[in-house]
Coordinates of C-alpha atoms in Angstrom, one line a residue:
Chain Z
M1 CA 186.2 48.6 127.9
A2 CA 186.2 47.3 131.4
V3 CA 182.7 47.0 132.6
G4 CA 181.1 46.0 136.2
E5 CA 179.9 42.4 137.6
F6 CA 176.5 43.9 137.9
D7 CA 176.6 45.5 134.1
L8 CA 177.5 42.6 132.6
I9 CA 175.0 40.3 133.9
R10 CA 172.3 43.2 133.6
R11 CA 173.3 43.4 130.1
H12 CA 173.7 40.7 128.8
F13 CA 172.0 38.0 131.1
T14 CA 168.9 39.4 132.7
R15 CA 166.2 38.1 130.4
P16 CA 162.4 38.1 130.4
V17 CA 161.1 35.0 131.7
R18 CA 157.4 33.3 130.2
H19 CA 156.8 30.6 132.7
T20 CA 159.1 30.8 136.1
A21 CA 157.1 33.2 138.5
L22 CA 160.6 35.4 139.8
G23 CA 163.2 35.1 137.5
V24 CA 166.9 37.0 137.7
G25 CA 167.4 39.5 140.7
D26 CA 166.7 37.9 143.5
D27 CA 168.7 36.1 145.6
A28 CA 167.6 33.0 144.0
A29 CA 165.1 32.4 141.3
L30 CA 161.0 30.9 141.9
I31 CA 159.3 28.1 139.9
D32 CA 156.2 27.5 140.2
P33 CA 156.0 23.4 139.7
T34 CA 152.7 22.0 137.3
P35 CA 150.6 19.8 140.1
G36 CA 151.3 16.4 138.8
M37 CA 154.9 16.5 137.1
Q38 CA 158.6 14.9 138.9
M39 CA 161.1 18.4 138.3
V40 CA 164.5 17.1 136.3
V41 CA 167.3 18.4 137.3
A42 CA 171.4 18.1 135.7
T43 CA 173.8 20.4 135.9
D44 CA 176.9 19.9 133.2
M45 CA 180.0 21.6 133.8
L46 CA 182.3 23.4 130.5
V47 CA 185.7 24.1 130.8
A48 CA 188.0 25.6 128.1
G49 CA 190.6 23.5 126.9
T50 CA 188.9 20.4 127.9
H51 CA 185.6 20.4 126.2
F52 CA 186.3 23.9 123.2
F53 CA 189.0 25.8 122.4
A54 CA 190.0 28.7 124.3
E55 CA 189.5 30.5 120.9
A56 CA 187.0 28.8 120.0
D57 CA 183.8 30.9 118.9
P58 CA 181.9 32.1 122.3
R59 CA 178.6 31.9 119.8
S60 CA 179.3 28.3 119.7
V61 CA 180.4 28.0 123.3
G62 CA 177.1 29.6 124.8
H63 CA 175.1 27.4 122.4
K64 CA 176.9 24.1 123.6
A65 CA 176.4 24.7 127.0
L66 CA 172.7 25.0 127.2
A67 CA 172.5 22.4 124.8
V68 CA 174.1 19.3 126.2
N69 CA 172.3 20.2 129.1
L70 CA 169.1 20.0 127.6
S71 CA 170.3 16.5 126.1
D72 CA 170.1 15.1 129.7
L73 CA 166.7 16.2 130.0
A74 CA 165.9 14.5 126.7
A75 CA 167.8 11.6 127.9
M76 CA 165.1 11.7 130.4
G77 CA 162.0 11.8 128.3
A78 CA 161.4 15.7 130.1
T79 CA 160.0 19.1 129.0
P80 CA 162.7 21.8 129.6
R81 CA 161.8 24.5 131.3
Q82 CA 164.7 26.9 133.0
A83 CA 168.7 27.4 133.0
L84 CA 170.8 28.1 135.3
L85 CA 174.2 29.6 134.4
G86 CA 177.5 29.6 136.4
I87 CA 180.4 31.4 134.5
A88 CA 184.4 32.3 135.6
L89 CA 185.9 34.6 132.5
P90 CA 189.5 35.6 132.9
S91 CA 188.5 39.0 131.8
A92 CA 185.7 41.6 131.5
D93 CA 185.6 40.6 127.6
E94 CA 182.2 42.1 126.6
A95 CA 182.5 41.3 123.1
W96 CA 182.6 38.1 124.5
V97 CA 179.8 38.1 126.4
A98 CA 177.7 39.4 124.4
A99 CA 178.5 36.4 121.7
F100 CA 178.3 34.3 124.6
A101 CA 175.2 34.8 125.8
E102 CA 173.6 35.0 122.1
G103 CA 174.1 31.8 121.2
F104 CA 173.3 30.8 124.9
A105 CA 169.4 32.7 124.6
A106 CA 168.9 31.3 121.2
V107 CA 169.2 27.9 122.1
A108 CA 167.2 28.8 125.4
Q109 CA 164.7 30.7 123.0
R110 CA 164.6 27.7 120.4
F111 CA 163.4 24.9 123.1
A112 CA 161.5 27.4 125.3
V113 CA 163.9 27.4 128.4
D114 CA 163.3 30.4 130.9
W115 CA 167.2 31.7 132.4
V116 CA 166.2 32.3 135.4
G117 CA 169.5 32.8 137.9
G118 CA 173.4 32.4 137.8
D119 CA 176.3 33.6 139.1
T120 CA 179.9 35.7 137.2
T121 CA 182.9 35.6 138.6
R122 CA 186.2 36.3 137.8
G123 CA 188.8 32.8 136.7
P124 CA 189.5 30.3 134.4
L125 CA 187.1 30.6 131.6
N126 CA 184.3 27.5 132.8
V127 CA 180.4 27.0 132.3
C128 CA 178.3 25.5 134.4
V129 CA 175.1 25.3 133.4
T130 CA 171.7 23.6 135.4
V131 CA 168.8 22.9 133.9
I132 CA 165.4 21.8 135.3
G133 CA 162.8 20.5 133.4
E134 CA 159.3 18.7 133.7
V135 CA 157.9 15.0 133.2
P136 CA 154.7 13.5 134.6
R137 CA 155.3 11.4 137.8
G138 CA 156.4 7.7 137.1
E139 CA 156.9 8.7 132.9
A140 CA 161.1 9.3 133.6
L141 CA 163.2 7.8 131.1
L142 CA 166.0 5.8 133.2
R143 CA 168.9 3.9 132.0
S144 CA 167.8 0.9 134.1
G145 CA 164.4 -0.6 132.7
A146 CA 165.8 -2.4 129.8
Q147 CA 164.4 -6.1 129.1
V148 CA 166.4 -9.2 127.7
G149 CA 164.3 -9.2 124.3
D150 CA 164.5 -5.2 124.3
A151 CA 165.6 -4.3 120.6
V152 CA 168.8 -1.2 120.9
W153 CA 168.3 1.7 119.1
V154 CA 170.3 5.0 118.5
S155 CA 169.4 8.6 117.0
G156 CA 171.4 10.2 113.4
V157 CA 175.1 9.1 113.2
P158 CA 177.1 9.4 116.5
G159 CA 181.1 9.7 116.2
L160 CA 180.5 12.8 113.4
A161 CA 181.3 14.9 116.7
A162 CA 184.7 12.5 117.1
L163 CA 185.2 12.6 113.4
A164 CA 186.0 16.6 113.5
L165 CA 187.4 16.8 116.7
A166 CA 189.9 13.9 115.2
E167 CA 190.6 16.3 111.8
L168 CA 191.0 19.2 114.2
Q169 CA 194.1 17.1 116.3
G170 CA 195.6 16.2 112.5
R171 CA 194.3 12.4 112.6
C172 CA 192.2 13.2 109.1
Q173 CA 191.5 15.0 106.7
L174 CA 187.0 15.4 105.9
P175 CA 186.0 15.1 102.5
A176 CA 184.1 18.8 101.8
A177 CA 180.0 17.7 102.9
L178 CA 181.4 15.3 105.5
R179 CA 183.7 17.9 107.7
A180 CA 181.1 20.2 107.7
D181 CA 178.3 17.2 108.7
A182 CA 180.9 17.1 111.5
H183 CA 181.8 20.4 112.8
A184 CA 177.9 21.3 113.4
R185 CA 177.9 18.7 115.6
L186 CA 181.2 18.8 117.7
H187 CA 179.7 23.1 118.1
S188 CA 176.4 23.1 118.2
P189 CA 175.2 20.0 118.9
E190 CA 171.2 19.7 118.9
P191 CA 170.1 18.0 121.3
R192 CA 167.2 15.7 120.8
V193 CA 164.3 17.0 122.6
A194 CA 161.4 16.1 120.9
L195 CA 162.7 12.5 119.9
G196 CA 162.9 12.3 123.9
L197 CA 159.6 13.4 124.7
A198 CA 158.1 11.3 122.0
L199 CA 159.7 8.0 123.8
R200 CA 158.1 8.5 126.7
G201 CA 156.1 5.4 127.0
V202 CA 157.7 3.4 124.5
A203 CA 161.3 3.2 124.7
S204 CA 161.9 0.9 128.5
A205 CA 165.2 2.7 129.1
C206 CA 167.3 5.6 127.2
I207 CA 170.8 7.8 127.7
D208 CA 172.5 10.7 126.2
V209 CA 175.1 9.4 123.8
S210 CA 177.8 11.8 125.7
D211 CA 181.1 9.4 126.6
G212 CA 180.7 7.4 123.8
L213 CA 178.4 4.6 122.4
L214 CA 180.0 1.5 124.1
S215 CA 179.9 3.7 127.2
D216 CA 176.8 4.9 127.6
L217 CA 175.2 1.1 126.1
G218 CA 177.7 0.4 129.4
H219 CA 175.6 2.7 132.2
I220 CA 172.2 1.5 130.7
L221 CA 173.6 -1.8 130.8
D222 CA 175.3 -2.1 134.5
A223 CA 171.7 -0.1 135.3
S224 CA 169.1 -2.9 134.0
A225 CA 171.2 -5.8 134.6
C226 CA 171.8 -7.3 131.5
G227 CA 174.5 -7.4 128.4
A228 CA 173.8 -6.4 124.6
V229 CA 174.8 -7.7 121.2
L230 CA 175.7 -5.2 118.4
D231 CA 175.3 -6.2 114.7
A232 CA 177.8 -4.5 113.2
A233 CA 175.8 -4.6 109.5
R234 CA 173.3 -2.1 110.9
L235 CA 175.5 0.5 112.5
P236 CA 174.7 4.0 111.7
W237 CA 176.8 5.3 108.4
P238 CA 177.6 8.8 107.9
A239 CA 175.8 9.1 105.0
P240 CA 178.0 11.7 102.7
A241 CA 181.3 10.4 101.2
T242 CA 184.0 9.2 103.2
D243 CA 186.9 9.6 100.8
G244 CA 190.3 9.5 102.5
V245 CA 188.7 8.6 106.0
S246 CA 189.6 4.9 107.1
D247 CA 186.8 2.8 107.9
A248 CA 188.9 1.5 111.5
L249 CA 188.5 5.7 112.0
I250 CA 185.0 5.7 110.8
R251 CA 184.3 2.7 113.0
Q252 CA 186.4 4.2 116.8
C253 CA 184.8 7.4 116.4
L254 CA 181.4 5.6 115.7
L255 CA 181.3 2.7 118.7
S256 CA 183.5 5.1 121.2
G257 CA 183.3 9.0 120.2
G258 CA 181.7 11.1 122.7
D259 CA 180.2 14.4 121.9
D260 CA 177.6 13.6 119.8
Y261 CA 174.4 14.1 122.4
E262 CA 172.0 11.5 119.8
L263 CA 169.5 9.2 122.1
L264 CA 170.6 5.9 122.6
F265 CA 167.3 3.8 124.1
T266 CA 165.4 0.4 124.2
A267 CA 162.1 -0.6 123.4
P268 CA 160.5 -3.6 122.9
Q269 CA 160.6 -5.8 120.1
S270 CA 156.3 -5.4 120.2
R271 CA 157.0 -1.7 119.6
H272 CA 159.3 -1.2 116.5
A273 CA 156.3 -0.5 114.6
D274 CA 156.0 3.0 117.5
V275 CA 159.2 3.5 117.1
A276 CA 159.5 3.5 113.0
A277 CA 155.9 6.0 113.6
L278 CA 157.8 7.9 116.2
A279 CA 161.4 8.4 114.0
A280 CA 159.3 9.9 111.0
A281 CA 157.0 12.8 113.6
T282 CA 160.0 13.8 114.9
S283 CA 162.0 13.2 111.7
T284 CA 164.8 12.1 113.2
P285 CA 166.6 9.1 112.2
L286 CA 166.3 6.1 114.2
W287 CA 168.7 2.9 114.1
C288 CA 168.1 -0.7 115.5
I289 CA 171.6 -1.8 115.9
G290 CA 170.7 -4.5 118.3
E291 CA 169.5 -6.7 120.5
I292 CA 169.6 -6.6 125.0
V293 CA 170.4 -10.6 126.0
A294 CA 171.0 -11.9 129.2
G295 CA 174.9 -11.7 131.3
S296 CA 176.4 -8.5 131.1
G297 CA 179.0 -6.9 128.9
I298 CA 178.7 -5.1 124.8
A299 CA 179.0 -8.1 121.9
L300 CA 179.1 -7.2 117.9
L301 CA 178.1 -9.8 115.6
D302 CA 180.5 -9.3 112.7
E303 CA 180.0 -11.4 109.1
G304 CA 178.8 -14.7 111.8
Q305 CA 181.6 -13.9 114.1
L306 CA 180.9 -12.5 117.9
S307 CA 183.4 -10.8 119.4
R308 CA 183.4 -8.9 122.8
L309 CA 183.6 -5.3 122.7
E310 CA 185.5 -2.9 125.5
P311 CA 183.7 0.3 126.6
R312 CA 186.2 2.8 125.9
G313 CA 184.6 5.9 126.4
Y314 CA 186.1 9.6 127.3
D315 CA 187.0 9.3 131.4
H316 CA 188.4 12.9 132.5
F317 CA 190.6 11.6 135.0
A318 CA 191.7 8.1 133.0
Chain G
M1 CA 196.9 7.3 143.1
A2 CA 194.8 7.7 139.0
V3 CA 191.7 7.1 139.7
G4 CA 188.9 7.3 136.9
E5 CA 186.1 10.0 136.9
F6 CA 183.3 7.6 137.5
D7 CA 185.2 5.7 140.3
L8 CA 185.3 9.2 142.0
I9 CA 181.6 10.2 141.5
R10 CA 181.0 6.2 142.9
R11 CA 182.9 6.5 145.7
H12 CA 183.1 9.8 146.9
F13 CA 180.2 12.2 145.1
T14 CA 176.7 9.1 145.7
R15 CA 175.0 9.4 149.2
P16 CA 171.8 7.9 150.3
V17 CA 168.7 10.6 149.4
R18 CA 166.3 10.9 152.0
H19 CA 163.5 12.8 150.2
T20 CA 163.9 12.8 145.7
A21 CA 162.4 10.8 143.6
L22 CA 165.7 9.5 141.9
G23 CA 169.4 11.0 143.5
V24 CA 172.5 10.2 141.0
G25 CA 173.1 7.7 138.8
D26 CA 171.0 8.8 135.7
D27 CA 170.8 11.8 133.3
A28 CA 169.2 13.9 135.2
A29 CA 167.7 13.4 138.8
L30 CA 163.9 13.5 139.6
I31 CA 162.2 15.6 142.6
D32 CA 158.7 15.7 143.4
P33 CA 157.5 19.0 144.2
T34 CA 155.4 19.4 147.8
P35 CA 151.8 20.8 146.9
G36 CA 151.7 24.6 147.7
M37 CA 155.1 25.1 147.5
Q38 CA 157.2 26.9 145.2
M39 CA 161.3 26.1 143.9
V40 CA 163.8 27.9 144.8
V41 CA 166.5 27.8 142.9
A42 CA 170.1 29.6 143.3
T43 CA 173.9 29.1 141.6
D44 CA 177.4 29.9 143.1
M45 CA 180.6 29.5 141.8
L46 CA 183.6 29.1 143.7
V47 CA 187.2 30.1 141.6
A48 CA 190.5 28.4 143.4
G49 CA 192.3 32.1 143.6
T50 CA 189.0 34.0 143.7
H51 CA 187.3 32.6 146.3
F52 CA 189.6 30.8 148.2
F53 CA 193.2 29.8 148.2
A54 CA 194.7 26.7 145.8
E55 CA 196.3 25.3 149.3
A56 CA 193.1 25.9 150.8
D57 CA 192.1 22.9 153.0
P58 CA 189.9 20.9 150.8
R59 CA 187.0 20.4 153.9
S60 CA 186.8 23.9 154.3
V61 CA 186.2 24.1 150.4
G62 CA 183.2 21.7 151.0
H63 CA 181.8 23.3 153.5
K64 CA 181.8 26.8 151.9
A65 CA 181.1 25.4 148.3
L66 CA 177.6 24.5 150.1
A67 CA 177.0 26.9 152.4
V68 CA 177.3 30.2 150.6
N69 CA 174.7 28.0 148.9
L70 CA 172.3 27.2 151.3
S71 CA 172.8 31.0 152.7
D72 CA 170.9 32.2 149.1
L73 CA 167.7 30.0 150.1
A74 CA 167.9 32.0 153.7
A75 CA 167.9 35.2 152.2
M76 CA 164.4 33.8 150.0
G77 CA 163.4 32.3 153.6
A78 CA 163.7 28.8 151.5
T79 CA 163.6 24.7 153.3
P80 CA 167.4 24.0 151.9
R81 CA 166.4 20.2 149.5
Q82 CA 168.6 19.3 147.4
A83 CA 172.2 20.2 146.1
L84 CA 174.1 19.8 142.8
L85 CA 177.9 19.6 142.1
G86 CA 179.8 21.0 139.4
I87 CA 183.5 20.5 140.0
A88 CA 186.5 20.7 137.9
L89 CA 189.5 19.5 139.0
P90 CA 193.3 19.8 137.6
S91 CA 194.1 16.6 138.8
A92 CA 192.0 13.3 140.6
D93 CA 194.0 13.3 143.5
E94 CA 191.5 11.4 145.3
A95 CA 192.8 12.5 149.0
W96 CA 191.7 16.2 148.1
V97 CA 188.4 15.3 146.9
A98 CA 187.7 13.4 150.2
A99 CA 188.1 15.6 152.5
F100 CA 186.6 18.3 149.7
A101 CA 183.4 15.8 149.7
E102 CA 183.8 15.4 153.7
G103 CA 182.9 19.1 154.4
F104 CA 180.3 19.0 151.2
A105 CA 178.8 16.4 152.9
A106 CA 179.0 17.4 156.4
V107 CA 176.9 20.2 155.5
A108 CA 174.4 18.5 153.5
Q109 CA 174.2 16.3 156.4
R110 CA 173.1 18.7 158.8
F111 CA 170.8 20.9 156.4
A112 CA 169.5 17.9 154.9
V113 CA 169.9 18.4 151.9
D114 CA 170.3 15.8 149.3
W115 CA 173.4 15.5 147.1
V116 CA 171.3 14.6 143.9
G117 CA 173.9 15.2 140.9
G118 CA 176.7 16.8 139.7
D119 CA 179.3 16.9 136.6
T120 CA 182.9 16.0 137.7
T121 CA 185.8 17.4 134.5
R122 CA 189.8 18.4 134.8
G123 CA 190.4 21.7 134.6
P124 CA 191.5 24.6 136.9
L125 CA 189.8 24.2 139.9
N126 CA 186.2 25.0 139.9
V127 CA 183.5 24.7 141.9
C128 CA 179.9 25.3 140.9
V129 CA 176.6 24.7 143.1
T130 CA 173.3 24.6 142.6
V131 CA 170.8 24.5 145.6
I132 CA 167.0 24.0 145.0
G133 CA 164.9 24.9 148.1
E134 CA 161.0 25.2 149.0
V135 CA 158.7 27.9 150.4
P136 CA 154.7 28.1 150.7
R137 CA 153.6 30.1 147.7
G138 CA 153.7 33.3 148.1
E139 CA 155.9 33.7 150.9
A140 CA 159.4 34.2 150.0
L141 CA 161.8 36.6 151.3
L142 CA 162.1 39.3 148.2
R143 CA 164.1 42.2 147.9
S144 CA 161.8 44.3 146.7
G145 CA 159.2 44.5 149.6
A146 CA 160.7 47.3 151.7
Q147 CA 158.3 49.7 152.3
V148 CA 159.3 53.4 154.2
G149 CA 159.1 53.3 158.0
D150 CA 160.8 50.0 158.3
A151 CA 163.7 48.8 160.2
V152 CA 167.1 47.5 158.8
W153 CA 168.5 44.8 161.0
V154 CA 171.2 43.1 160.4
S155 CA 172.2 39.4 162.1
G156 CA 176.0 38.7 163.4
V157 CA 178.6 40.7 163.1
P158 CA 179.1 40.9 159.3
G159 CA 183.2 42.2 158.5
L160 CA 184.4 39.1 160.4
A161 CA 185.4 37.5 157.4
A162 CA 187.3 40.4 156.1
L163 CA 189.1 41.4 159.1
A164 CA 190.2 37.4 158.4
L165 CA 191.3 38.0 154.6
A166 CA 193.1 41.3 156.2
E167 CA 195.1 39.9 158.4
L168 CA 195.9 36.7 155.7
Q169 CA 196.9 39.8 153.1
G170 CA 199.5 40.9 155.8
R171 CA 197.2 44.0 156.6
C172 CA 196.4 43.5 160.4
Q173 CA 197.3 41.2 162.8
L174 CA 194.1 40.4 165.0
P175 CA 194.0 39.9 169.1
A176 CA 194.0 35.7 169.2
A177 CA 189.8 35.6 170.2
L178 CA 188.7 38.0 167.1
R179 CA 191.3 35.4 164.9
A180 CA 189.5 32.5 165.9
D181 CA 185.9 33.9 165.3
A182 CA 186.7 35.9 162.0
H183 CA 188.8 33.0 160.2
A184 CA 185.7 30.7 161.2
R185 CA 183.8 33.1 159.6
L186 CA 185.8 33.5 156.5
H187 CA 186.8 29.4 155.8
S188 CA 183.5 27.6 157.4
P189 CA 180.3 30.4 157.0
E190 CA 177.4 29.4 158.5
P191 CA 174.1 30.4 156.5
R192 CA 171.3 31.8 158.5
V193 CA 168.8 29.0 157.1
A194 CA 166.8 28.9 161.0
L195 CA 167.0 32.4 160.7
G196 CA 165.5 32.9 157.2
L197 CA 163.0 30.8 158.0
A198 CA 161.2 32.3 161.0
L199 CA 161.6 36.2 158.9
R200 CA 159.3 34.3 156.7
G201 CA 155.5 37.0 157.8
V202 CA 158.2 39.7 159.5
A203 CA 160.4 39.9 157.0
S204 CA 159.4 43.3 154.4
A205 CA 162.7 42.4 152.6
C206 CA 166.0 40.1 152.6
I207 CA 169.1 39.5 151.3
D208 CA 172.8 37.6 152.6
V209 CA 175.7 40.1 152.7
S210 CA 177.2 38.4 150.6
D211 CA 179.2 41.6 148.5
G212 CA 179.0 43.9 151.1
L213 CA 176.7 45.4 153.8
L214 CA 176.6 49.2 152.2
S215 CA 176.8 47.0 148.7
D216 CA 173.6 44.4 149.6
L217 CA 172.0 47.0 151.1
G218 CA 172.2 48.9 148.4
H219 CA 170.0 45.9 146.0
I220 CA 167.5 46.3 148.5
L221 CA 167.0 50.0 148.1
D222 CA 167.0 49.2 144.3
A223 CA 164.8 46.6 144.1
S224 CA 162.8 48.7 146.2
A225 CA 162.6 52.1 145.2
C226 CA 163.5 53.7 148.5
G227 CA 166.4 54.9 150.4
A228 CA 168.3 54.5 153.9
V229 CA 169.5 55.9 157.0
L230 CA 172.2 53.7 159.3
D231 CA 172.4 54.4 162.6
A232 CA 177.0 54.0 163.3
A233 CA 176.0 53.9 167.1
R234 CA 174.1 51.0 166.6
L235 CA 176.2 48.9 164.0
P236 CA 176.6 45.5 165.2
W237 CA 181.1 45.2 167.2
P238 CA 183.1 42.4 167.4
A239 CA 182.7 41.5 171.1
P240 CA 186.2 40.1 171.5
A241 CA 188.8 42.6 171.8
T242 CA 190.2 44.5 168.8
D243 CA 193.1 45.5 170.6
G244 CA 195.8 46.7 167.5
V245 CA 193.2 46.8 165.1
S246 CA 192.2 50.0 163.8
D247 CA 188.2 51.4 164.3
A248 CA 188.6 52.2 160.7
L249 CA 189.5 49.4 159.3
I250 CA 186.8 47.9 161.3
R251 CA 184.0 50.0 160.3
Q252 CA 185.7 49.2 156.3
C253 CA 185.5 45.1 156.5
L254 CA 181.9 45.8 158.4
L255 CA 180.2 49.0 155.6
S256 CA 182.1 47.0 152.9
G257 CA 183.4 43.3 153.6
G258 CA 181.4 40.6 152.3
D259 CA 181.9 36.7 152.7
D260 CA 180.3 36.7 155.9
Y261 CA 176.6 35.7 154.7
E262 CA 174.8 36.9 157.4
L263 CA 171.3 38.0 156.6
L264 CA 170.3 41.5 155.9
F265 CA 165.9 42.3 156.2
T266 CA 164.0 45.0 157.0
A267 CA 160.7 44.6 159.1
P268 CA 157.9 47.4 159.8
Q269 CA 158.0 48.7 163.2
S270 CA 155.3 46.9 164.7
R271 CA 157.5 44.1 164.4
H272 CA 159.4 45.1 166.7
A273 CA 158.9 42.3 169.2
D274 CA 158.2 39.6 166.8
V275 CA 162.1 39.9 165.7
A276 CA 163.4 39.7 168.9
A277 CA 161.9 37.2 170.0
L278 CA 162.5 34.9 167.1
A279 CA 166.5 36.1 168.2
A280 CA 166.2 34.4 171.0
A281 CA 164.1 31.2 169.7
T282 CA 166.4 30.9 166.6
S283 CA 169.5 32.2 169.3
T284 CA 170.8 34.6 166.8
P285 CA 172.1 38.2 167.4
L286 CA 169.7 40.5 165.8
W287 CA 170.8 44.1 165.3
C288 CA 168.5 47.2 164.5
I289 CA 170.8 49.4 162.8
G290 CA 168.7 51.8 160.4
E291 CA 165.7 52.9 159.0
I292 CA 163.9 52.9 155.5
V293 CA 163.0 56.2 153.9
A294 CA 161.6 58.0 150.8
G295 CA 164.4 58.7 148.2
S296 CA 167.7 57.1 147.4
G297 CA 171.0 55.6 148.2
I298 CA 172.0 55.4 152.0
A299 CA 172.8 58.2 154.8
L300 CA 174.6 57.4 157.8
L301 CA 173.9 59.2 161.3
D302 CA 177.1 59.5 163.1
E303 CA 177.3 62.1 166.3
G304 CA 174.1 64.4 165.0
Q305 CA 176.0 64.1 161.5
L306 CA 174.9 62.8 159.0
S307 CA 176.8 61.9 155.5
R308 CA 176.2 59.9 151.9
L309 CA 177.6 56.4 152.4
E310 CA 178.7 55.0 148.8
P311 CA 178.4 51.3 147.8
R312 CA 181.8 49.8 147.3
G313 CA 180.9 46.1 147.6
Y314 CA 182.9 43.4 145.9
D315 CA 182.7 43.5 142.0
H316 CA 185.0 40.6 140.1
F317 CA 186.0 42.9 137.5
A318 CA 185.9 46.4 138.8

């Protein structure tokens, strides 16, 4: 069915707003900032063939496009408020757009995000989302606050999305239970918004795992000018049976796979009980995987042996 | 030269910020809103082959990507403050990126815009910019404020960018002086930021001409629930000689050509002298081209004859 740009926007991309002064329909949206809060803004671009398969379920593309952006807000400890969507479509395929908009809107609804504007154009499939959140002034979780002696924590089980991708690429075959977990993580990641909010005042530094655990830990270490030692025995491991998948592949995905959108953070050892309490309060599995040390880089302690780990995160141009 | 994503960002997309709490380098940027102001946000996506030729000068692509977004803020009467850039690149061509970043940064510098974040990825060339501005609460220029009896104004000479595009498509040959004007408009449009700010408290409605004069006037009329009569004798006309270009093509470009990023606005007849004064103060040519009337749609008054005009703006999927 041939539909025009303005029709597409009106039918699928215009939703009522709940906490925004002016939403879609003018040259720009208008937002009333809450007094005492800082605005938190981030942009992530998803490209067909790079971040998702061109033939992927459009509902999951819409879900993921907003979810990965909300993950950036979670990593700052921010409350999500608004989103803008720029989208290039190869054709005005209304069924695709409707399903995409549904996936996007469902995540927006769940996290109380107003969809306030955007731009629809023709071109190779590309989705660029900007999110706006709020955080009390001075309370944002930064990458730069890690201190020597802090514990290193990670949520969930990073690497599941990478295992699903490895299976899609024919590099392994996952047992059924693990497959379900892993593919859900790859296609419909859950941003750790509640955890990010709970970590305000507790975590000393935070980042979301989008490039890979080692690579993203490296960003915290660079920004905080310190190093870290990880304890192999305390790294999370997929709970369902992993029969038929090599330990080497699992560890590689855990340490270097991106796309899980778990939170990686540091906190003073004195806050251990607080971290455990907020894990319970937000129903989030949290693992204490190591410690911040003086120096630089990441070392792994494995059966008494200390070895240096090289970050191998995803680099789009490497 | 092969360079990594983080190197590209660090070398070309990281600039000092002047009025932003935290810029590039964390999961998100942090902005301190000015008390009493509303935040104004807009997103525009530019795609190679749709909005610019893939072989276009990267400096002018960088210029245009930010300029068309600032035009949306100008149309709201907002002061530009921050910009975020999502960009997909087919390869890590550092010379291209450097020139693009130069063009983008030059516009940012001129309009005091902090470049606070973004995302760099691999994919068909696509540039998605989000801009953030500020406007005193309740003073934004909306599309919905036009009143019966208001004058209709436009800045500059819309249609020049469309004439340049017509020449590039082999549909006409422009005289040298006109060519220079027209191609500058197409490749390096100037957002009417100063004009937008001066129109606060004077204009009753405002929009930027990106889809075409008739189409964008139609958006004001739809939002304001009224009609308009344009006076053919008062429409702006290119100042340089137009030898060899048909009047019909010029009028078509004037009424339906997009991409000039002039401002189209309405103001009460009682504010005529104020509009003339702010035209002088901001060195902007302004033309009073018609009047808002009861009803709907657009009519043209030409040598005593009234005829109905159909908006024929640009629709990416029509």
